[in-house]
Short mmCIF file of C-alpha atoms in Angstrom, two decimals:
data_model
loop_
_atom_site.label_atom_id
_atom_site.label_comp_id
_atom_site.label_asym_id
_atom_site.label_seq_id
_atom_site.Cartn_x
_atom_site.Cartn_y
_atom_site.Cartn_z
CA UNK A 1 19.18 -40.76 66.46
CA UNK A 2 22.94 -41.03 66.77
CA UNK A 3 24.95 -40.77 69.95
CA UNK A 4 28.66 -40.03 70.07
CA UNK A 5 30.40 -40.98 73.30
CA UNK A 6 34.02 -40.06 73.93
CA UNK A 7 36.32 -41.75 76.39
CA UNK A 8 39.99 -42.07 77.19
CA UNK A 9 40.80 -38.64 78.53
CA UNK A 10 42.68 -38.04 81.72
CA UNK A 11 45.77 -36.58 83.34
CA UNK A 12 49.12 -37.36 81.74
CA UNK A 13 52.64 -36.03 82.14
CA UNK A 14 54.39 -34.14 79.34
CA UNK A 15 55.77 -36.61 76.84
CA UNK A 16 53.11 -39.16 77.66
CA UNK A 17 50.41 -40.72 75.49
CA UNK A 18 46.66 -41.13 75.52
CA UNK A 19 44.22 -42.81 73.19
CA UNK A 20 40.80 -41.24 72.87
CA UNK A 21 37.80 -43.17 71.59
CA UNK A 22 34.63 -41.91 69.97
CA UNK A 23 31.93 -44.54 69.74
CA UNK A 24 28.90 -43.93 67.56
CA UNK A 25 25.66 -45.71 68.31
CA UNK A 26 22.17 -45.61 66.91
CA UNK A 27 21.36 -44.91 63.27
CA UNK A 28 24.92 -44.38 62.03
CA UNK A 29 24.19 -44.87 58.34
CA UNK A 30 25.31 -41.92 56.28
CA UNK A 31 28.15 -40.79 58.53
CA UNK A 32 30.85 -39.83 56.04
CA UNK A 33 33.32 -37.92 58.16
CA UNK A 34 34.39 -37.96 61.80
CA UNK A 35 36.56 -35.35 63.46
CA UNK A 36 38.27 -34.63 66.71
CA UNK A 37 38.13 -31.04 67.89
CA UNK A 38 39.54 -29.54 71.04
CA UNK A 39 38.71 -26.55 73.16
CA UNK A 40 41.57 -25.34 75.39
CA UNK A 41 40.66 -23.39 78.53
CA UNK A 42 39.35 -19.96 77.60
CA UNK A 43 39.83 -20.54 73.88
CA UNK A 44 37.70 -21.42 70.90
CA UNK A 45 37.20 -24.89 69.47
CA UNK A 46 39.69 -26.01 66.82
CA UNK A 47 39.93 -29.00 64.53
CA UNK A 48 42.59 -31.53 65.53
CA UNK A 49 42.13 -34.38 63.07
CA UNK A 50 39.62 -35.72 60.57
CA UNK A 51 38.97 -39.05 58.92
CA UNK A 52 36.59 -39.67 56.06
CA UNK A 53 34.50 -42.70 55.31
CA UNK A 54 37.13 -43.72 52.78
CA UNK A 55 39.92 -43.45 55.31
CA UNK A 56 41.46 -40.18 54.17
CA UNK A 57 42.95 -38.28 57.09
CA UNK A 58 43.73 -34.65 57.78
CA UNK A 59 45.57 -33.07 60.71
CA UNK A 60 46.04 -29.68 62.24
CA UNK A 61 49.64 -28.49 62.11
CA UNK A 62 49.94 -28.92 65.88
CA UNK A 63 48.90 -32.57 65.62
CA UNK A 64 51.00 -33.71 62.67
CA UNK A 65 53.64 -36.24 63.61
CA UNK A 66 52.27 -36.72 67.12
CA UNK A 67 48.59 -37.65 66.73
CA UNK A 68 47.02 -40.38 64.63
CA UNK A 69 43.34 -40.72 63.82
CA UNK A 70 42.06 -44.14 62.82
CA UNK A 71 38.86 -46.12 62.97
CA UNK A 72 37.38 -49.54 63.55
CA UNK A 73 34.42 -49.77 61.22
CA UNK A 74 33.21 -53.01 62.77
CA UNK A 75 32.71 -51.25 66.10
CA UNK A 76 31.84 -47.75 64.83
CA UNK A 77 34.70 -46.32 66.87
CA UNK A 78 37.09 -43.57 65.82
CA UNK A 79 40.29 -43.27 67.80
CA UNK A 80 42.76 -40.47 68.35
CA UNK A 81 46.16 -41.73 69.41
CA UNK A 82 48.08 -38.87 70.98
CA UNK A 83 51.81 -39.22 71.61
CA UNK A 84 54.44 -36.87 73.00
CA UNK A 85 51.77 -34.77 74.66
CA UNK A 86 52.56 -31.22 75.67
CA UNK A 87 50.93 -28.91 78.23
CA UNK A 88 49.52 -26.96 75.27
CA UNK A 89 47.45 -30.02 74.37
CA UNK A 90 45.38 -29.56 77.51
CA UNK A 91 41.77 -29.18 76.41
CA UNK A 92 38.35 -30.73 76.22
CA UNK A 93 38.44 -33.04 73.22
CA UNK A 94 35.18 -33.38 71.32
CA UNK A 95 34.12 -35.86 68.69
CA UNK A 96 32.11 -34.59 65.74
CA UNK A 97 30.52 -36.48 62.88
CA UNK A 98 28.87 -35.35 59.68
CA UNK A 99 25.92 -37.45 58.63
CA UNK A 100 24.14 -37.17 55.33
CA UNK A 101 20.45 -37.72 55.96
CA UNK A 102 19.20 -36.80 52.49
CA UNK A 103 20.28 -35.05 49.32
CA UNK A 104 19.69 -31.71 51.04
CA UNK A 105 20.29 -32.43 54.70
CA UNK A 106 23.50 -32.99 56.62
CA UNK A 107 23.40 -33.38 60.39
CA UNK A 108 26.26 -32.24 62.59
CA UNK A 109 26.65 -34.56 65.55
CA UNK A 110 28.65 -33.83 68.70
CA UNK A 111 29.73 -35.79 71.70
CA UNK A 112 29.94 -34.40 75.22
CA UNK A 113 33.73 -34.26 75.25
CA UNK A 114 36.51 -35.74 77.31
CA UNK A 115 39.04 -33.76 79.32
CA UNK A 116 42.75 -34.14 78.57
CA UNK A 117 45.17 -32.53 80.98
CA UNK A 118 48.91 -32.57 80.36
CA UNK A 119 50.78 -31.53 83.46
CA UNK A 120 53.47 -32.52 85.91
#
C-alpha cells in the first residue's frame, strides 16, 4: 500500500512563490511517474507537471517558465516549485503517481490534495 501526502499549500499574494511537496510512503517500488494536477474551483482536474523515474519532465503551457518539478529520490518526495503565482493558479493541487505492479497492472495513486490560494 502506498500513501501520497501533499503539503506546502497556502495563501500567497500574486507574484509570490510556494513549494509543494508530495511524499510517498509504503511500498513505493515500481513508481515510474509522478505528476501534479490541479483542480480550480468549479473546474475539472488538469495536469500541471510530470516527472518520470528517469527525471524527464513535462509541463502544462500555463506552468512553463514559472513552475519546476523535481524530486529527492532518497526521501521519496516530489516537489513543485511555483514562482510568480497568479490568481488563476488558485486550485486544489493533487499529487498522482503511476505504479507498475506487474506486467499487466498499473495502479493510479492519488493524494488528498493541498489548497493553493493566490489573492491579495
